[in-house]
Coordinates of C-alpha atoms in Angstrom, one line a residue:
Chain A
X13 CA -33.5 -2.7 5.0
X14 CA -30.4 -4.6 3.1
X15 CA -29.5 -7.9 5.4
X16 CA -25.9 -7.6 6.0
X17 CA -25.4 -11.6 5.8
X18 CA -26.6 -11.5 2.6
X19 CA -24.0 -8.6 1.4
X20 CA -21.5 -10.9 2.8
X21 CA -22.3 -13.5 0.9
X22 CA -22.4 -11.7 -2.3
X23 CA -19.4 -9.6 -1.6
X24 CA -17.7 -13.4 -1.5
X25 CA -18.9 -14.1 -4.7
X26 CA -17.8 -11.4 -6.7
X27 CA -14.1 -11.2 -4.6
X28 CA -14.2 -14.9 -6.8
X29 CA -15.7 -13.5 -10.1
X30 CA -13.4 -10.8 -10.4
X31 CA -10.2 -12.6 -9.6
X32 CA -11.4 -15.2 -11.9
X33 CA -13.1 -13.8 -15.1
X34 CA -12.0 -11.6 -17.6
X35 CA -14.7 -9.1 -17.9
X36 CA -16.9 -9.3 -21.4
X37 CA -16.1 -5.8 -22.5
X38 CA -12.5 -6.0 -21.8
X39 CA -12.0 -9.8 -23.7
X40 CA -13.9 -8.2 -26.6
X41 CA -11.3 -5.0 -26.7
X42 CA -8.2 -7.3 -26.4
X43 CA -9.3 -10.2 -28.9
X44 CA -9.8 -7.0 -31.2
X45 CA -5.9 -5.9 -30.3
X46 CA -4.8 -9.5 -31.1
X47 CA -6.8 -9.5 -34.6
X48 CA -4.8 -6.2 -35.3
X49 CA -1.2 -7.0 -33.7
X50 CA 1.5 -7.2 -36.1
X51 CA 4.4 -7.6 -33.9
X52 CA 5.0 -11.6 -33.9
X53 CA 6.3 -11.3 -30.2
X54 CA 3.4 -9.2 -29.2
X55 CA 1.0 -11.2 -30.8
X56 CA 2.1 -14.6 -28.9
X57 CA 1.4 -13.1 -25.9
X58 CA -1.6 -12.0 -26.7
X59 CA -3.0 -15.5 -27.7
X60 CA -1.6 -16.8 -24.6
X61 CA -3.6 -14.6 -22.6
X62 CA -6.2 -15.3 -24.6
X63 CA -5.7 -19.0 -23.9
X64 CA -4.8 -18.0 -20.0
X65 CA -8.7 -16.6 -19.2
X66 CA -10.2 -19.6 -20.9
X67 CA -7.8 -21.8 -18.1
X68 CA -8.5 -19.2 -15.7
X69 CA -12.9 -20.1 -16.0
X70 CA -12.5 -23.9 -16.6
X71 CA -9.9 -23.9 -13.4
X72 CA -11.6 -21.5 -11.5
X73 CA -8.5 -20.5 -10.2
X74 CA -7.4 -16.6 -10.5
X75 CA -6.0 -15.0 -13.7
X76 CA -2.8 -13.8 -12.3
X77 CA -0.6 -14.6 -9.4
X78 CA -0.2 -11.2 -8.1
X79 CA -4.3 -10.6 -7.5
X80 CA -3.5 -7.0 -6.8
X81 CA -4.7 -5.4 -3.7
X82 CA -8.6 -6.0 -3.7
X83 CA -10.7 -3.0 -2.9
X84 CA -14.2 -2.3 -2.6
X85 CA -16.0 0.7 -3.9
X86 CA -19.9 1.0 -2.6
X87 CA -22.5 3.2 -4.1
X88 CA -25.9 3.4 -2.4
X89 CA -28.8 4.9 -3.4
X90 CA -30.2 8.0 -1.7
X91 CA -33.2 5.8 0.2
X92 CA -30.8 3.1 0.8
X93 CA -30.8 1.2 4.5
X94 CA -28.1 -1.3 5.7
X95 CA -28.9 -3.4 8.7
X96 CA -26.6 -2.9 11.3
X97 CA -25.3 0.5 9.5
X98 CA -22.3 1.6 7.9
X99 CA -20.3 -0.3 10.6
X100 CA -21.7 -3.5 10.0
X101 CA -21.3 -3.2 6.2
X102 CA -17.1 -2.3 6.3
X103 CA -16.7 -5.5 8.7
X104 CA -18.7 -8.0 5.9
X105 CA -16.8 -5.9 3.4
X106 CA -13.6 -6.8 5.5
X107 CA -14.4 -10.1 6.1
X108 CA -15.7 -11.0 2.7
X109 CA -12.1 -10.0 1.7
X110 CA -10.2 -12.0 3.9
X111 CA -12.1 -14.8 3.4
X112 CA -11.7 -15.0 -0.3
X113 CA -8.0 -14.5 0.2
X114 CA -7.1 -18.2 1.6
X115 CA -10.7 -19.5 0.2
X116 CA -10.0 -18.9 -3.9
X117 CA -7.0 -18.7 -3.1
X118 CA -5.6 -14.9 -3.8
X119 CA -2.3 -13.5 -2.7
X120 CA -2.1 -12.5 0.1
X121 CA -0.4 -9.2 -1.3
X122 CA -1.2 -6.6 1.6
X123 CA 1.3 -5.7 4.0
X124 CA 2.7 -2.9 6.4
X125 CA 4.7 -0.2 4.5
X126 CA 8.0 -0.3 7.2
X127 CA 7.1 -3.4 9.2
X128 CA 6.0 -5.7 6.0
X129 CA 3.6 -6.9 8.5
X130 CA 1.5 -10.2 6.4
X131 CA -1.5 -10.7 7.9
X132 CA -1.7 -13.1 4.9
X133 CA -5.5 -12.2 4.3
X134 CA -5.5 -8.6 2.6
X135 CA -6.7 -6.9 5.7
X136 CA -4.8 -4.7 7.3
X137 CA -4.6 -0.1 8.5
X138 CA -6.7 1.4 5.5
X139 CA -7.0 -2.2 3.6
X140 CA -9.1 -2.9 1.9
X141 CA -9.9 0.5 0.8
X142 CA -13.6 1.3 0.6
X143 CA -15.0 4.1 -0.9
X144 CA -18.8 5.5 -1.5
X145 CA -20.5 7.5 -3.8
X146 CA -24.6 8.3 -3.8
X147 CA -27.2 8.3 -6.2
X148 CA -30.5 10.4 -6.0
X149 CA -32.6 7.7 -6.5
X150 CA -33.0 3.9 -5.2
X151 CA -32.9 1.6 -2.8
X152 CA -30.6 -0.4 -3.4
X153 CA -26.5 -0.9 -2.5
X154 CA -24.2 -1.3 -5.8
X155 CA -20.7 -3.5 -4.4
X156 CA -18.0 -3.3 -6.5
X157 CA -14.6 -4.8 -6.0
X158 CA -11.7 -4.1 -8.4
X159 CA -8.2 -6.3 -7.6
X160 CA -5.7 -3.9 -9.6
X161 CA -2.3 -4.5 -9.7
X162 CA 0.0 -1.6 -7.3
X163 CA 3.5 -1.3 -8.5
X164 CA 3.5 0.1 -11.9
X165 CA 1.8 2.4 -14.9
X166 CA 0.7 5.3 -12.4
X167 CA 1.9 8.4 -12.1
X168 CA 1.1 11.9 -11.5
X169 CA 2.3 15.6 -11.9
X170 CA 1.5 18.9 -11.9
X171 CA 1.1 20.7 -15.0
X172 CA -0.4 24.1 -15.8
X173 CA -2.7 26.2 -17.9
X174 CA 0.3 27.0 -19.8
X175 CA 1.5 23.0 -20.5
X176 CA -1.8 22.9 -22.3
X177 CA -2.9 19.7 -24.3
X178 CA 0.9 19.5 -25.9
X179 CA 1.5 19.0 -22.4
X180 CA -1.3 16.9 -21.6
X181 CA -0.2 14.4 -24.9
X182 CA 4.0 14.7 -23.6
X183 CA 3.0 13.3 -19.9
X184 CA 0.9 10.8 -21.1
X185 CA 3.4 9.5 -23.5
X186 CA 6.0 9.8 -21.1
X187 CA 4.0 7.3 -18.4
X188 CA 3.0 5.1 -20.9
X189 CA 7.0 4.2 -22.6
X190 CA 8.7 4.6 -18.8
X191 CA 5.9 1.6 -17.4
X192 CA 5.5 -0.3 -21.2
X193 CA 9.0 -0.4 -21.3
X194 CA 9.4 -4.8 -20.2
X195 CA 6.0 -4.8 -19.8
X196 CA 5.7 -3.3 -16.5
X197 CA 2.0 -1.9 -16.9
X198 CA 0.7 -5.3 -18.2
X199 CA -0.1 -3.6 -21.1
X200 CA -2.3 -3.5 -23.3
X201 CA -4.5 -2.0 -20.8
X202 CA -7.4 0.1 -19.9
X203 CA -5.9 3.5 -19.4
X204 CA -7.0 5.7 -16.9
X205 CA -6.5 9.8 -17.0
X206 CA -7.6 12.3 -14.1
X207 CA -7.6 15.7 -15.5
X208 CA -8.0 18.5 -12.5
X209 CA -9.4 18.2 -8.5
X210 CA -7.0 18.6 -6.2
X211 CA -3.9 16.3 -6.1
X212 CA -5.6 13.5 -4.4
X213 CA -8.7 13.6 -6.1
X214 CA -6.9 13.8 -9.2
X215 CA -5.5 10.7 -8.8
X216 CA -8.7 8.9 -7.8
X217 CA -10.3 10.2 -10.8
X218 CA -7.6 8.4 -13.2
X219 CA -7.9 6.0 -11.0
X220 CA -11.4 5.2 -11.3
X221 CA -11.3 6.5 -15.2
X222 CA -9.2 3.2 -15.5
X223 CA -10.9 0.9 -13.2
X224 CA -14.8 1.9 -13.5
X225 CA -15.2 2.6 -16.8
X226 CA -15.6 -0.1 -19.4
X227 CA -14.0 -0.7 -22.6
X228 CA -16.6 1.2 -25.3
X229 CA -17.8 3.7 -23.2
X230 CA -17.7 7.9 -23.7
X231 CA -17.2 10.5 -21.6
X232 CA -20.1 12.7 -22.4
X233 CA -18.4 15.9 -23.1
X234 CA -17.9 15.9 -27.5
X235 CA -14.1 17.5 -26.2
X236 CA -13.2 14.8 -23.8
X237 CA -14.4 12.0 -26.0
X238 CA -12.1 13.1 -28.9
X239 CA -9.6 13.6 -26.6
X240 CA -9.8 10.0 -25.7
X241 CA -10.1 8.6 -29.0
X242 CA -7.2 10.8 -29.9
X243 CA -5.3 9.1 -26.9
X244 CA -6.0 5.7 -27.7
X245 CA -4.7 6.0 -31.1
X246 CA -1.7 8.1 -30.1
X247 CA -0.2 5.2 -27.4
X248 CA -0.9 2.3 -30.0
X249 CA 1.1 4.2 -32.8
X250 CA 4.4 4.0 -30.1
X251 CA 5.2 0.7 -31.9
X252 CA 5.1 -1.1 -28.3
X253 CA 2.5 -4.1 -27.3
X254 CA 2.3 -6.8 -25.1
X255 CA 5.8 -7.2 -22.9
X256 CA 7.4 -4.0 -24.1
X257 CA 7.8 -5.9 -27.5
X258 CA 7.7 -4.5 -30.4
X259 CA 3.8 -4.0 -31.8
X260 CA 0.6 -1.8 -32.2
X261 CA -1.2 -2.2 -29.2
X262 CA -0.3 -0.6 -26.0
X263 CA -4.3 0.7 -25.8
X264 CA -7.2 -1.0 -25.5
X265 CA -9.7 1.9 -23.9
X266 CA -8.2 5.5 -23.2
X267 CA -10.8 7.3 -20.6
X268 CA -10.6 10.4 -19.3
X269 CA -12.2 11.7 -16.4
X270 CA -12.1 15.8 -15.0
X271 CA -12.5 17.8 -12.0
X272 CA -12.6 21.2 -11.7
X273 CA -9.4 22.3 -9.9
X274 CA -7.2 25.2 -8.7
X275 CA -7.4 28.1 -11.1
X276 CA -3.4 28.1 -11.3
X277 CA -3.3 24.3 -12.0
X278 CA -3.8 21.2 -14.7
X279 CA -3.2 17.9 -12.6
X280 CA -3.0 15.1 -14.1
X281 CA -2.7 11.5 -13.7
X282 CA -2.5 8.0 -16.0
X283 CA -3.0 5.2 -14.6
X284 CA -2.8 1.4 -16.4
X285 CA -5.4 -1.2 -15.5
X286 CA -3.9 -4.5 -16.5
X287 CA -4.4 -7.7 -18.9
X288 CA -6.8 -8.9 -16.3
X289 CA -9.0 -5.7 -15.7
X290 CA -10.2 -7.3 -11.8
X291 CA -13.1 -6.2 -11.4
X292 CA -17.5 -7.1 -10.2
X293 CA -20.2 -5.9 -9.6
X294 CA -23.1 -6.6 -8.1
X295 CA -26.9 -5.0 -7.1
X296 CA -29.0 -5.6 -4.0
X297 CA -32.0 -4.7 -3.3
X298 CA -33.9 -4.5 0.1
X299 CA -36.3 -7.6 -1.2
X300 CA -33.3 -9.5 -1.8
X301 CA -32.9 -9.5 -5.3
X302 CA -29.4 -9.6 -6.4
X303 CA -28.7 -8.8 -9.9
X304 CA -24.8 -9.2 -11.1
X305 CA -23.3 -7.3 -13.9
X306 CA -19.3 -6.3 -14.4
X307 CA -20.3 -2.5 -15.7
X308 CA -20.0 -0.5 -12.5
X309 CA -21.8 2.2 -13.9
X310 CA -19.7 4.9 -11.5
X311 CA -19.7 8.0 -13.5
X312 CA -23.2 9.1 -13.7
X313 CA -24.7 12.4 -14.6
X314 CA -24.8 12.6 -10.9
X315 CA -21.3 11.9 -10.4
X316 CA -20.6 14.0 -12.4
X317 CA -23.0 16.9 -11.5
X318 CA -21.6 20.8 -12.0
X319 CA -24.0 23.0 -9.9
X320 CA -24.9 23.2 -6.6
X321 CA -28.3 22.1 -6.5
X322 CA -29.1 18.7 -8.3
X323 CA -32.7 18.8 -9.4
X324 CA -32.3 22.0 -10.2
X325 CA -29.1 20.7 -12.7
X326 CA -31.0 17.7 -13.7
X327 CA -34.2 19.7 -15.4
X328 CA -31.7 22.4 -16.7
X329 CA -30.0 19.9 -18.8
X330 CA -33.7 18.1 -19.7
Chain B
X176 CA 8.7 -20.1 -32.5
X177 CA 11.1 -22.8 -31.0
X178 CA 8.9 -24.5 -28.2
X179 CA 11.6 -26.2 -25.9
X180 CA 11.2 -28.6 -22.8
X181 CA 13.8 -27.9 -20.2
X182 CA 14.7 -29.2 -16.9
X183 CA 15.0 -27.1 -14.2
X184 CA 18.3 -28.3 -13.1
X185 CA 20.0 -28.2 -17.1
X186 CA 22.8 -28.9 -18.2
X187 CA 25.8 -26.4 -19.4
X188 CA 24.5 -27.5 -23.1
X189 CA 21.1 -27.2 -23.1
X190 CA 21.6 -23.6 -21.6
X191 CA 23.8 -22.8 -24.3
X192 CA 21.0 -23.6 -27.3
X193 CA 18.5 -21.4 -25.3
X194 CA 17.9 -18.2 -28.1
X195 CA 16.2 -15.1 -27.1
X196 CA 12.5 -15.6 -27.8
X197 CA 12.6 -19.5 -27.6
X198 CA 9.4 -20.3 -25.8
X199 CA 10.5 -22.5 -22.6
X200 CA 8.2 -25.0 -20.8
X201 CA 10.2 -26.3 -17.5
X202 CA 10.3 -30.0 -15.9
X203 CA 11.6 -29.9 -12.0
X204 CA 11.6 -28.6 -8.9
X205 CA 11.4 -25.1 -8.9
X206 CA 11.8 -22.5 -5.8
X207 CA 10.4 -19.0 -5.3
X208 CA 13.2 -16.2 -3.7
X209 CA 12.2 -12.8 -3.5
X210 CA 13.5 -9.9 -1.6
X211 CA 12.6 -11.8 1.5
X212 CA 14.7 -14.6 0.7
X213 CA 17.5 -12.4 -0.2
X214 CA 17.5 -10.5 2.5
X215 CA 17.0 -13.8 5.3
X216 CA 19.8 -15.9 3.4
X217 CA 22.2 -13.3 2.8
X218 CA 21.9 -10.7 5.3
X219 CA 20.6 -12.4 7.9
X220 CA 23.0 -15.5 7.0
X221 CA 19.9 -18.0 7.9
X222 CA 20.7 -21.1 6.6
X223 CA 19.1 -22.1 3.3
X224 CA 16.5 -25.0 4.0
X225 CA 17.0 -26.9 0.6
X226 CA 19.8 -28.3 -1.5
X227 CA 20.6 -26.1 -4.2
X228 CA 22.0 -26.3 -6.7
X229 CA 21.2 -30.3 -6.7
X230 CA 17.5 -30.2 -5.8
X231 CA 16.7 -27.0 -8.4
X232 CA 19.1 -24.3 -10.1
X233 CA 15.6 -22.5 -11.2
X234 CA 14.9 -19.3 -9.0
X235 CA 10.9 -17.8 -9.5
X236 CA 10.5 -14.3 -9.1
X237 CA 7.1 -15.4 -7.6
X238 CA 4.3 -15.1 -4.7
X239 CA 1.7 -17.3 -5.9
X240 CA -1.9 -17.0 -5.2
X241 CA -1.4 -19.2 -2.4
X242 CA -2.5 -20.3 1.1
X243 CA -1.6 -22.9 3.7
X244 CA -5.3 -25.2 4.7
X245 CA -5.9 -25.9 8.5
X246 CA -5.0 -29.4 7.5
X247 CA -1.4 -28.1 6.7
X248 CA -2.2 -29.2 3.0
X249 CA -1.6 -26.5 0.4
X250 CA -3.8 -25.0 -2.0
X251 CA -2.2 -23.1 -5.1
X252 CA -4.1 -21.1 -7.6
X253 CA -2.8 -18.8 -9.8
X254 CA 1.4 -18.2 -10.5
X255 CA 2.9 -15.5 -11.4
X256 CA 6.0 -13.3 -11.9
X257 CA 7.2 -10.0 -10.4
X258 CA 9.5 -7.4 -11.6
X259 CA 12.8 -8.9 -11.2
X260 CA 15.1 -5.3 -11.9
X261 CA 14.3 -5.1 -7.7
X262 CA 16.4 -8.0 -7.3
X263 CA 19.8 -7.0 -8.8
X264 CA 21.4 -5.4 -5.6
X265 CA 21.0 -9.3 -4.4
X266 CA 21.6 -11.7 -7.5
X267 CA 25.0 -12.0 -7.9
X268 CA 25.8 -13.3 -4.4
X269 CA 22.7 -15.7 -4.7
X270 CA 24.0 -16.5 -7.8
X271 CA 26.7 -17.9 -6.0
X272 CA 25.7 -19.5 -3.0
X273 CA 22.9 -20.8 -5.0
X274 CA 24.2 -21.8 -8.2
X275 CA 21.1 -20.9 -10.1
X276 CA 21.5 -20.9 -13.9
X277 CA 17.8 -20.1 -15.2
X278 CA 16.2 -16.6 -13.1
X279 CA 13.0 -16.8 -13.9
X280 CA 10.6 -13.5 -13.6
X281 CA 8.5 -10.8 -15.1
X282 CA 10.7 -7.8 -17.7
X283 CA 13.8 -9.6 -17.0
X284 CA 17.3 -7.2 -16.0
X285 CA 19.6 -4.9 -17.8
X286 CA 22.4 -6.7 -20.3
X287 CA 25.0 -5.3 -17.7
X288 CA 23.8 -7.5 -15.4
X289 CA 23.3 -10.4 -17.8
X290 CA 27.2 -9.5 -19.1
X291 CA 28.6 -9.1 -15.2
X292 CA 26.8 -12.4 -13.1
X293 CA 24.7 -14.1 -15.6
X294 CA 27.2 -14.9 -17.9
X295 CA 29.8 -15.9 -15.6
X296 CA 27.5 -18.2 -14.3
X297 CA 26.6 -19.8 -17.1
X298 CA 22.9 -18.7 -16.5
X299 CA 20.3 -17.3 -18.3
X300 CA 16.8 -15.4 -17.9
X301 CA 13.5 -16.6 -18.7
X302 CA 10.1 -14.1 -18.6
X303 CA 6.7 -15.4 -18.0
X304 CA 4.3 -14.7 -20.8
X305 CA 1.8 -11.4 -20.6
X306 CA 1.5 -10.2 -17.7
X307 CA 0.7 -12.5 -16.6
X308 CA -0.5 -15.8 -17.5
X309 CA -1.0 -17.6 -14.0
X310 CA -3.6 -19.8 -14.7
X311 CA -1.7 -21.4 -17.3
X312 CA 1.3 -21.2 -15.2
X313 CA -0.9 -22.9 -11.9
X314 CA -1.4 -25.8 -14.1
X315 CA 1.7 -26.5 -14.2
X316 CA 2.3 -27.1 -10.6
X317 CA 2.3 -30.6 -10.5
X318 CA 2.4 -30.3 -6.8
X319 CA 4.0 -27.8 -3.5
X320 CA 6.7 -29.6 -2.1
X321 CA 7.5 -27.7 0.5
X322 CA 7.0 -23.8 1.8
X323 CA 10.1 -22.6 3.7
X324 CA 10.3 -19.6 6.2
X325 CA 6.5 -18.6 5.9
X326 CA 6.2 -17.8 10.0
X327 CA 9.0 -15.3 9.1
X328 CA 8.4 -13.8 6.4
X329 CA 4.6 -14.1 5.4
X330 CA 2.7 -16.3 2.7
X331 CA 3.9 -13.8 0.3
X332 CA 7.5 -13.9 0.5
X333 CA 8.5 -17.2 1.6
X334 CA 10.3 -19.9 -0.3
X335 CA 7.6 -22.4 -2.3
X336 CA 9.3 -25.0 -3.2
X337 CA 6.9 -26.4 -6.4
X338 CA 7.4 -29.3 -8.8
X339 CA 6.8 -28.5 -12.3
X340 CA 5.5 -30.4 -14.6
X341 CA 5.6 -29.0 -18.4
X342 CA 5.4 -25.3 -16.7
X343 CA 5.2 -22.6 -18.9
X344 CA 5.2 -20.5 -21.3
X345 CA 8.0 -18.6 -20.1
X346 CA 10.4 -16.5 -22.5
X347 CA 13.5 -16.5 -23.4
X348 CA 15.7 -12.9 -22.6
X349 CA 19.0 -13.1 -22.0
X350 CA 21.7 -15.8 -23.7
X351 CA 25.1 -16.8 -22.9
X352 CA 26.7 -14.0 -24.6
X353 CA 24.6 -11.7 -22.2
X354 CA 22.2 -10.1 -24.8
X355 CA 19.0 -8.6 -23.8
X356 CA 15.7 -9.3 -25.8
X357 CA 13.8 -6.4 -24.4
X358 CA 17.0 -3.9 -24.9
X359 CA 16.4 -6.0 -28.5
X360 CA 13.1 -4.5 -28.6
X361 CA 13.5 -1.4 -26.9
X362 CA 15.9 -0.4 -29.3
X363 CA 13.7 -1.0 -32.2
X364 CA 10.8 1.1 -30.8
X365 CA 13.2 4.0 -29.8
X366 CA 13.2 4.9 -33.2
X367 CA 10.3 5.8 -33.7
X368 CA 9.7 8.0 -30.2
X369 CA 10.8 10.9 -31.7
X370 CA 7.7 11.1 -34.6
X371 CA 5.1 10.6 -31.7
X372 CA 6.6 12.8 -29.3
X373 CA 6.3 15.7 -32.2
X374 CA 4.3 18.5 -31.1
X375 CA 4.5 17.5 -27.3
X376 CA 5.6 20.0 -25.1
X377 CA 8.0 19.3 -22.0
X378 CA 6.8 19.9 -18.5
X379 CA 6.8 23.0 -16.9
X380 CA 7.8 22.7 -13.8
X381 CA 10.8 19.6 -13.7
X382 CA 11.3 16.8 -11.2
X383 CA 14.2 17.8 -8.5
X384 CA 15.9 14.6 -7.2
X385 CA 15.3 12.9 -11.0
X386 CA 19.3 13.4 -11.7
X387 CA 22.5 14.1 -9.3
X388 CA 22.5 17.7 -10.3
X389 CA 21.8 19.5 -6.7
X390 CA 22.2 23.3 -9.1
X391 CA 18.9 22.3 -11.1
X392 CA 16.5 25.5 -11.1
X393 CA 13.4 22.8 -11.7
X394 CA 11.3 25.6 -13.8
X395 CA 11.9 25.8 -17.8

């Protein structure tokens, strides 16, 4: 059994950490963007963001102003127990989050589509966000909390068979110059693309192709990982960087996620993580062990599992 | 680049040497206005709880990272911008009932605007660096002076009234002859769109509602 107090206390901790520190993998892509930017303007703002994360840790104050609109996705493994249930884990999630808000502080950012409603604590209907995924093995509970920013650099549309990868390349270029333009995405960025699933789950796949996978990693199809290479080199030869300025690096990770979808469609969505990439992760085991990491290690073989029966999948692929 | 200390109330000159991409750190009082603002002060006509321009003529796009202690002390983190092109159905009358001559914010507004109210005004746009450096940014808040209308309008969108000391970086993107340094730049990297849009292929299906034309057939 997982102690709910002491998911509390580590969801409070990494509402902190990700507000506050610029994930390794992400630092590492970006100081390799500012060794390559040739734009002078582009390259300024780089170093100042640069300078801005070391502030940031020796402050520990929070990287940005807007701290996005915190959510929490939870993966638990298949033998996992949490005392006091599912219930009691969305309240500590809940709380946790409204805690950090006036305790780090974070802007309060959450609000009531007509009524603008501030509870001036990020909680509020359907906030923060918490989604699940499962894992075969373990017993353990993985928390993961990712503050992204929710104005600009997403977008979706529905394409088809017959758009094809010309069409593919034309939407992505299109999101990335309409939100790069001024700067609005907070380029350069992680950059998220959901290939297929139905509308919604098309989105959450960019989504999460943005927000929970790091900088360096693959998809594991060959296709898809050329794809994303191809991508990566194909926004950072626009000639924008940093601001909407004139320069090389719009990119710093292109990943692309898929999911099989209606026969008659190609879905797609692009989303832009930001020049502060929010986001933690933690482990806890049922002996209390806590283990802290910011790879959230989302899109496993079993996430992304194609037939019906997993073990079955598992030793085919062996 | 020109690194230049300004004061947040300036004077006509030292406007008039600001030059798009001159790197501005600002000395003052400084006052966040948003939407809310806009909307209280000049739709609602509620009375504007500070002296302006006298106390500051600097107006933050901003919701910092911000919250009010049980103490009624304030605690300030992080400060940053938001997308100021929002603003523009507001600006020109707070531009004058305020008398604001540096907008501060994040992508800055169209050179129309800069030509039609900015100029006028003799008033000029400065960007915050990234997006968005707020750490740097918190550290220079020398201290919250006030916060104005926060029962109202939520932590979010009321009106901080901060003093800065050596505040930046901020940007540069408009001047007095109302030119725009990211119309600079976008101009620049338009000409090169069309060699890597090559071998891309338009949408099939189209956007209804993207233009005034009601006869669009959307497919093709």
């Amino acid at each position: 059994m997982i102690p709910t107090p002491l998911i509390h206390s580590v969801a409070r901790d990494l509402m902190a950490k990700a507000a506050i520190e610029i994930p390794e993998d992400y630092l590492t892509g970006l100081k390799a963007a500012a060794d390559t930017e040739t734009g002078d303007l582009s390259a300024f703002v780089l170093q100042a963001m640069l300078e801005n994360y070391e502030a940031a840790k020796e402050d520990r104050r929070a990287m940005c102003g807007d701290t996005g609109v915190p959510r929490w996705f939870v993966k638990l493994g298949n033998d996992a127990r949490i005392e006091g249930g599912m219930v009691a884990l969305e309240e500590v999630l809940r709380r946790a989050t409204a805690e950090a808000t006036t305790g780090i502080p974070l802007r309060p950012n959450r609000v009531h589509p007509l009524w603008r409603t501030d509870h001036d604590n990020n909680v509020g209907i359907g906030a923060p966000e918490i989604e699940y995924g499962f894992e075969p093995d373990g017993d353990w509970i993985d928390l993961i909390t990712v503050h992204k920013g929710g104005l600009f650099g997403t977008d979706y549309r529905m394409l088809f068979p017959s758009d094809g990868i010309e069409g593919i390349k034309r939407f992505y270029l299109d999101s990335l110059v309409a939100f790069g333009k001024r700067g609005l995405a907070c380029q350069p960025a992680i950059i998220g693309i959901g290939l297929g699933g139905s509308k919604d789950i098309c989105m959450t796949l960019g989504k999460r192709a943005s927000t929970l996978r790091v900088v360096g990693s693959r998809n594991p199809d060959p296709g898809i990982a050329a794809l994303e290479d191809e991508f990566k080199d194909l926004g950072n030869s626009i000639g924008m960087g940093a601001m909407g300025f004139v320069g090389s690096n719009m990119v710093v990770a292109c990943n692309i996620e898929v999911g099989y979808c209606h026969t008659g469609g190609l879905p797609m969505s692009v989303h832009a993580f930001c020049l502060s990439s929010r986001r933690a992760v933690a482990r806890i085991w049922p002996d209390g062990r806590v283990e802290q990491r910011t790879d959230p290690d989302w899109f496993t073989p079993y996430q992304r599992r194609e037939t019906v029966d997993w073990p079955v999948a598992k030793e085919a692929a062996e | 680049m020109k690194e230049i200390r300004l004061s947040t109330t300036p004077t006509p000159e030292a406007v008039s040497q600001l030059a798009l991409g001159d790197i501005v750190y600002l000395d003052g009082l400084m006052y966040t206005a948003r939407e809310g603002v806009y909307m209280r002060a000049l739709e609602e006509k509620a009375n504007i709880p500070i002296e302006l321009p006298s106390e500051s003529a600097a107006n933050f796009h901003c919701s910092p990272a911000a919250t009010i202690r049980e103490d009624g002390s304030f605690a300030m983190g992080a400060v940053t911008a938001t997308a100021s092109f929002r603003f523009a159905k507001w600006l020109p009358e707070w531009m004058a009932r305020s008398g604001a001559k540096l907008i501060v914010g994040k992508g800055g507004m169209s050179s129309k605007d800069y030509k039609d109210y900015f100029v006028p005004n003799g008033a000029v746009y400065l960007s915050t660096v990234g997006y968005g450096t707020g750490a740097l940014l918190g550290r220079g808040v020398e201290r919250v002076e006030a916060v104005h209308w926060n029962r109202e309008l939520g932590l979010a969108q009321a009106m901080w009234v901060i003093r800065c000391n050596r505040m930046g970086p901020f940007i540069v993107a408009s001047d007095l002859d109302g030119t725009c340094l990211f119309e600079r730049e976008n101009a620049k990297i338009a000409d090169n769109l069309a060699r890597v849009y090559r071998g891309t292929r338009p949408a099939t299906l189209k956007r209804f509602g993207e233009t005034d034309d009601r006869t669009d057939e959307v497919i093709g």
